[in-house]
Tab-separated table of C-alpha atoms and ligand atoms in Angstrom:
chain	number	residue	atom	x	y	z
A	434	UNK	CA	160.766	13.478	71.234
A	435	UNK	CA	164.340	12.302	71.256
A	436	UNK	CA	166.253	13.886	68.316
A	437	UNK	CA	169.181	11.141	67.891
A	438	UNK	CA	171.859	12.802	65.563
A	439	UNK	CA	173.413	9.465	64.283
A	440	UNK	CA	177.370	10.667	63.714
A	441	UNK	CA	177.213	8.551	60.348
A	442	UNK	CA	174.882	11.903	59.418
A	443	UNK	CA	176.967	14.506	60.525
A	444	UNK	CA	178.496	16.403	58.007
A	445	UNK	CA	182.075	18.693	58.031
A	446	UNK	CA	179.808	21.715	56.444
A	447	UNK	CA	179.133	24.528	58.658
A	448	UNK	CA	177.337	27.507	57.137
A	449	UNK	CA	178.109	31.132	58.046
A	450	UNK	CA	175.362	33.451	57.570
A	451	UNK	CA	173.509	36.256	59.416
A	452	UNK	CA	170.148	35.163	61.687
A	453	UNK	CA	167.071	35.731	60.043
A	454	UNK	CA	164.612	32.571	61.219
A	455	UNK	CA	163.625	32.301	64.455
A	456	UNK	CA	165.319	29.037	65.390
A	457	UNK	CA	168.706	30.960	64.373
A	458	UNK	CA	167.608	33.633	66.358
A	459	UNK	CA	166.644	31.589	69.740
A	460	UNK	CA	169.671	29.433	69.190
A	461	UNK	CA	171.804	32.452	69.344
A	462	UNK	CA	170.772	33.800	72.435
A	463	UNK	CA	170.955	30.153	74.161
A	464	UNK	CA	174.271	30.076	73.316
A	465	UNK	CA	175.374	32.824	74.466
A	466	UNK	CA	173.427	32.313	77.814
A	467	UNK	CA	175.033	29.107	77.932
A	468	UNK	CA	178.563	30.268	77.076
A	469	UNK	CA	178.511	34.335	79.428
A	470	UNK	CA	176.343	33.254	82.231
A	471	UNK	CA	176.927	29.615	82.677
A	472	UNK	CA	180.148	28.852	81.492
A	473	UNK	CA	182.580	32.155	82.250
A	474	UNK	CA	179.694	33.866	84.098
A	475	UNK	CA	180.415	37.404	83.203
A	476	UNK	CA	176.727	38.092	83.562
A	477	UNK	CA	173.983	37.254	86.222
A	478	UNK	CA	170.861	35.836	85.047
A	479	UNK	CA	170.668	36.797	81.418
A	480	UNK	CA	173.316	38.641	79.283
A	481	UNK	CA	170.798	40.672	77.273
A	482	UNK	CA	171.169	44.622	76.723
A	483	UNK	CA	169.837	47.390	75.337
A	484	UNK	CA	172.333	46.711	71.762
A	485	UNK	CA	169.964	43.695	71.575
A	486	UNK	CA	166.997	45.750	69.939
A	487	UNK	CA	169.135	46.479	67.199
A	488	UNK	CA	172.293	44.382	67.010
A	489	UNK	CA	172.216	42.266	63.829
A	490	UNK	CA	172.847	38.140	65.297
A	491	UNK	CA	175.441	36.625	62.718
A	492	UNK	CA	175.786	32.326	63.590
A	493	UNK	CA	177.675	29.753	62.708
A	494	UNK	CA	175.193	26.870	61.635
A	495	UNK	CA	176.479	22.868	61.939
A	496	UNK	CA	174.501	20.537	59.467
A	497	UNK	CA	173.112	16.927	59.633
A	498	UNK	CA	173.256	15.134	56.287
A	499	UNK	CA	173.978	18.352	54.569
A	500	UNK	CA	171.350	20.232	55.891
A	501	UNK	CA	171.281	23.457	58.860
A	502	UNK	CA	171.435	21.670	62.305
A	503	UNK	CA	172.001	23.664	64.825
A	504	UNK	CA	173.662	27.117	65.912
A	505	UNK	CA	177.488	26.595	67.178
A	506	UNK	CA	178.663	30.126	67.030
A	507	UNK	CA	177.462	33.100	67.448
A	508	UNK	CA	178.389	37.263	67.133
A	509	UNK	CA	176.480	40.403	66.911
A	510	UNK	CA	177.254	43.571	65.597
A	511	UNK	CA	176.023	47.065	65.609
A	512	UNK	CA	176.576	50.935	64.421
A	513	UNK	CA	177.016	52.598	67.694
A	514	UNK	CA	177.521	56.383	65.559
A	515	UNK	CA	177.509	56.404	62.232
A	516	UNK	CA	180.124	54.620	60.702
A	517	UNK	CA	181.024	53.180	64.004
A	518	UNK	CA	180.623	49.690	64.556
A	519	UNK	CA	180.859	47.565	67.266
A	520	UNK	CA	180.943	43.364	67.537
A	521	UNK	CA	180.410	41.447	70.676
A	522	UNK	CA	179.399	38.585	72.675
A	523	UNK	CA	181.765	35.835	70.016
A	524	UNK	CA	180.960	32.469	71.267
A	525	UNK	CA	181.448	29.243	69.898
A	526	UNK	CA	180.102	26.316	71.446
A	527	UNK	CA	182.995	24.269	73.734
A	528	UNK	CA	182.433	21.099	71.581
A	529	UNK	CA	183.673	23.216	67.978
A	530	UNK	CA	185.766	25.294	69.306
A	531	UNK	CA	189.183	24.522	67.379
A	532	UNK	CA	187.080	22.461	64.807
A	533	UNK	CA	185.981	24.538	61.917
A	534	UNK	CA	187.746	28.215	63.226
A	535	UNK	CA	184.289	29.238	63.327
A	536	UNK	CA	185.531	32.315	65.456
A	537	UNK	CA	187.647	33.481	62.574
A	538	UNK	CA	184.728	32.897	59.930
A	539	UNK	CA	182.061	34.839	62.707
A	540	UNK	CA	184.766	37.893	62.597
A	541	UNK	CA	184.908	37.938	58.974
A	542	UNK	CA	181.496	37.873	58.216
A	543	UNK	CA	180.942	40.489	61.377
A	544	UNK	CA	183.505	42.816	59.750
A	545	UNK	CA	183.028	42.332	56.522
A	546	UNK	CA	178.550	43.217	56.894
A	547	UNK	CA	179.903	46.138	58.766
A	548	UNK	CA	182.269	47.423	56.037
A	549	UNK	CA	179.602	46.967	53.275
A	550	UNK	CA	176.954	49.356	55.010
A	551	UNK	CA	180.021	52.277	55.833
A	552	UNK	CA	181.882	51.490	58.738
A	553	UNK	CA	185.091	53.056	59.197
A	554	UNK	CA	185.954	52.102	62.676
A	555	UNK	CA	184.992	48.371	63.781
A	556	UNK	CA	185.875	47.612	68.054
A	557	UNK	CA	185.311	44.898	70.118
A	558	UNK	CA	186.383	44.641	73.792
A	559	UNK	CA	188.150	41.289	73.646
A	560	UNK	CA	189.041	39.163	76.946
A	561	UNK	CA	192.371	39.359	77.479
A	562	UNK	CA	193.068	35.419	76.276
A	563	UNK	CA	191.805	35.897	73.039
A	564	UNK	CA	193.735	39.021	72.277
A	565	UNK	CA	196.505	37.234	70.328
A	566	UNK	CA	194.176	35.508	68.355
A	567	UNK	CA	192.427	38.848	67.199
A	568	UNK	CA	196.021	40.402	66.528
A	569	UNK	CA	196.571	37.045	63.886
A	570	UNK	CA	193.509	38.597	62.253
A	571	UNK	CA	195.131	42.031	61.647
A	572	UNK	CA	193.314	43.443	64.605
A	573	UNK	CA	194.950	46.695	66.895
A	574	UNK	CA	194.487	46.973	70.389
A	575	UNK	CA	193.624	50.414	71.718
A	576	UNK	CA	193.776	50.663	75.203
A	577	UNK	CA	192.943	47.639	77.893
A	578	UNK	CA	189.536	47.948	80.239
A	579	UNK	CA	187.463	46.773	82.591
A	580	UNK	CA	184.197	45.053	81.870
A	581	UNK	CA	181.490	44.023	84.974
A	582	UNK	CA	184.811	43.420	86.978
A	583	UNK	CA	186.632	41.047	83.922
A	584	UNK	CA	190.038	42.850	82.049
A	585	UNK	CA	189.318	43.177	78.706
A	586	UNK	CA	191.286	45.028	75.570
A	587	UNK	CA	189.924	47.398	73.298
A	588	UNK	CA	190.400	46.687	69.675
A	589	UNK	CA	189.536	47.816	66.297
A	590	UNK	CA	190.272	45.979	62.997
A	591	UNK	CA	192.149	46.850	59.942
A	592	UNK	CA	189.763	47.237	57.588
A	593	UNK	CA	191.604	46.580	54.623
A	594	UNK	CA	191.598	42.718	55.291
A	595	UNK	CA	188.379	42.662	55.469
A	596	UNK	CA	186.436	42.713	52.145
A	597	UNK	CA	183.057	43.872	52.184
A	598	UNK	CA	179.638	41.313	52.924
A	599	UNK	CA	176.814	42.622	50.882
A	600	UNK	CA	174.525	39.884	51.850
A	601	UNK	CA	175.149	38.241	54.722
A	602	UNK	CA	171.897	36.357	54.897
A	603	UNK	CA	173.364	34.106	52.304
A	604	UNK	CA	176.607	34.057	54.072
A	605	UNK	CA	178.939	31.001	53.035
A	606	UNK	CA	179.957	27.818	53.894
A	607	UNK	CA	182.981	26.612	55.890
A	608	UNK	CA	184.631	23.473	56.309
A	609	UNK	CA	185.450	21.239	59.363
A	610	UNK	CA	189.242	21.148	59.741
A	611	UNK	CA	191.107	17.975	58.717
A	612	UNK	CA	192.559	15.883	61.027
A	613	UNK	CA	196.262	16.398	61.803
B	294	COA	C1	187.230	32.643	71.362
B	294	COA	C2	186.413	31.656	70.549
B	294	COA	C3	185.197	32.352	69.967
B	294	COA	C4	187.296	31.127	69.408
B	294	COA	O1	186.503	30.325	68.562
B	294	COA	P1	187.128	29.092	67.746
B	294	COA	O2	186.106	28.643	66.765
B	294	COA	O3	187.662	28.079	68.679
B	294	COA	O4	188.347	29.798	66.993
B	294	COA	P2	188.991	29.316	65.642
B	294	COA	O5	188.909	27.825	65.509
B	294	COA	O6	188.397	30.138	64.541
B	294	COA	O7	190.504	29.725	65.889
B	294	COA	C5	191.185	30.602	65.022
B	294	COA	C6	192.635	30.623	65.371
B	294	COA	O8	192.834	31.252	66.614
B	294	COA	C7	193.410	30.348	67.521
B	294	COA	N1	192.777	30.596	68.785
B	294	COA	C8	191.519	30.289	69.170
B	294	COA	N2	191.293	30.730	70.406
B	294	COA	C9	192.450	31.337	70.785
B	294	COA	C10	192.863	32.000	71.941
B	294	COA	N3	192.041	32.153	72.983
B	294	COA	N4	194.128	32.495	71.989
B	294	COA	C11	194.974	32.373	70.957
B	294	COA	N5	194.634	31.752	69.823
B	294	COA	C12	193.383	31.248	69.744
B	294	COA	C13	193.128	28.977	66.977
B	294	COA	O9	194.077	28.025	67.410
B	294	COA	C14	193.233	29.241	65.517
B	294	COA	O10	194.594	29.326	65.102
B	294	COA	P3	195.118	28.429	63.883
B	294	COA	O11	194.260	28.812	62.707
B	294	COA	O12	196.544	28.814	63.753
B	294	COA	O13	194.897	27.017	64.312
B	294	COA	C15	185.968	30.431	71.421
B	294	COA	O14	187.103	29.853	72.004
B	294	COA	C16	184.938	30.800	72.496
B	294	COA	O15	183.745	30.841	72.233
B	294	COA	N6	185.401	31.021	73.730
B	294	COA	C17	184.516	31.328	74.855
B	294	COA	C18	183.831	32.673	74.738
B	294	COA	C19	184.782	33.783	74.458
B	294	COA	O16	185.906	33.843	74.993
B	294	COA	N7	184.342	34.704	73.594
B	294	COA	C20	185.162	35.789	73.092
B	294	COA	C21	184.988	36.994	73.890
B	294	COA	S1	186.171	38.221	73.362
């Protein structure tokens, strides 16, 4: 079956929330097939690991007449030590990237679920193009790396701007930019 998605239907909600149902879940790990195998290929095959058993999968969600569409973004996070946390494998897909800053609403909900169950250190390696981004978010780099061959930077967030998540399942909703 054809699923048309009429753009009279498409709606500027997108809704930020962690993975729980399996559609999240599976449309979470094609994206990020999709975006670090296929599109920057950074991995071979698949780009699943070990964190996967027990990474939580945060998503941005678009909607179609109001209601959850698809998943357009994707993060995951986990405690590596305790009170050490650790987010990876950001992706938005190419066609909302720049549309809703989903990447800045995936980092706030990442750090934020982190700081409400004890983290005191949150790090990401970040590809070097997307460090100044993560600096305008009151991130720090650490110390720059190499990752399956690709330079990456090391970098934790400040904390302090970023106000605890206690339930990220709900999550929130975020709005499509407006037009310039
Ligand atoms: C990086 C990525 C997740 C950003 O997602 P996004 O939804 O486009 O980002 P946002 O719309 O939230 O952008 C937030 C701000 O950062 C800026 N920004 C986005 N990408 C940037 C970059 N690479 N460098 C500098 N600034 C950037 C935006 O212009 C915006 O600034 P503004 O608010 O002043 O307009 C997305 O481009 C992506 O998926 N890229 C491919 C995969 C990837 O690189 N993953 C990250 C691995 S570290």
């Amino acid at each position: 079956m054809i699923i048309e998605r009429p753009a009279a239907f498409v709606t500027p909600e997108f809704l930020i929330r962690l993975a729980t149902e399996s559609w999240e879940i599976g449309g979470a790990a094609s994206l990020r097939h999709r975006t670090f195998v296929t599109e920057q290929g950074i991995f071979e095959g698949h780009d699943r690991d070990v964190t996967d058993r027990h990474a939580l999968p945060l998503v941005a969600i678009s909607t179609m007449a109001s209601e959850a569409d698809e998943v357009v973004g994707t993060v995951r996070i986990h405690e590596d030590t305790p009170g050490v946390w650790w987010g990876g494998r950001l992706a938005v897909a190419p066609a909302y990237r720049r549309v809703g800053r989903l990447g800045v609403e995936l980092i706030r909900l990442a750090v934020g679920t982190a700081h409400a169950r004890g983290c005191h250190t949150f790090l990401a390696h970040v590809q070097m193009q997307n460090v100044a981004m993560f600096e305008s978010l009151e991130w720090q780099s650490v110390g720059e790396t190499d990752l399956r061959g690709h330079p990456h930077m090391k970098m934790q967030a400040n904390l302090a701007a970023y106000p605890s998540v206690t339930d990220p399942a709900r999550g929130w909703m975020s709005l499509r930019r407006r037009a310039a």
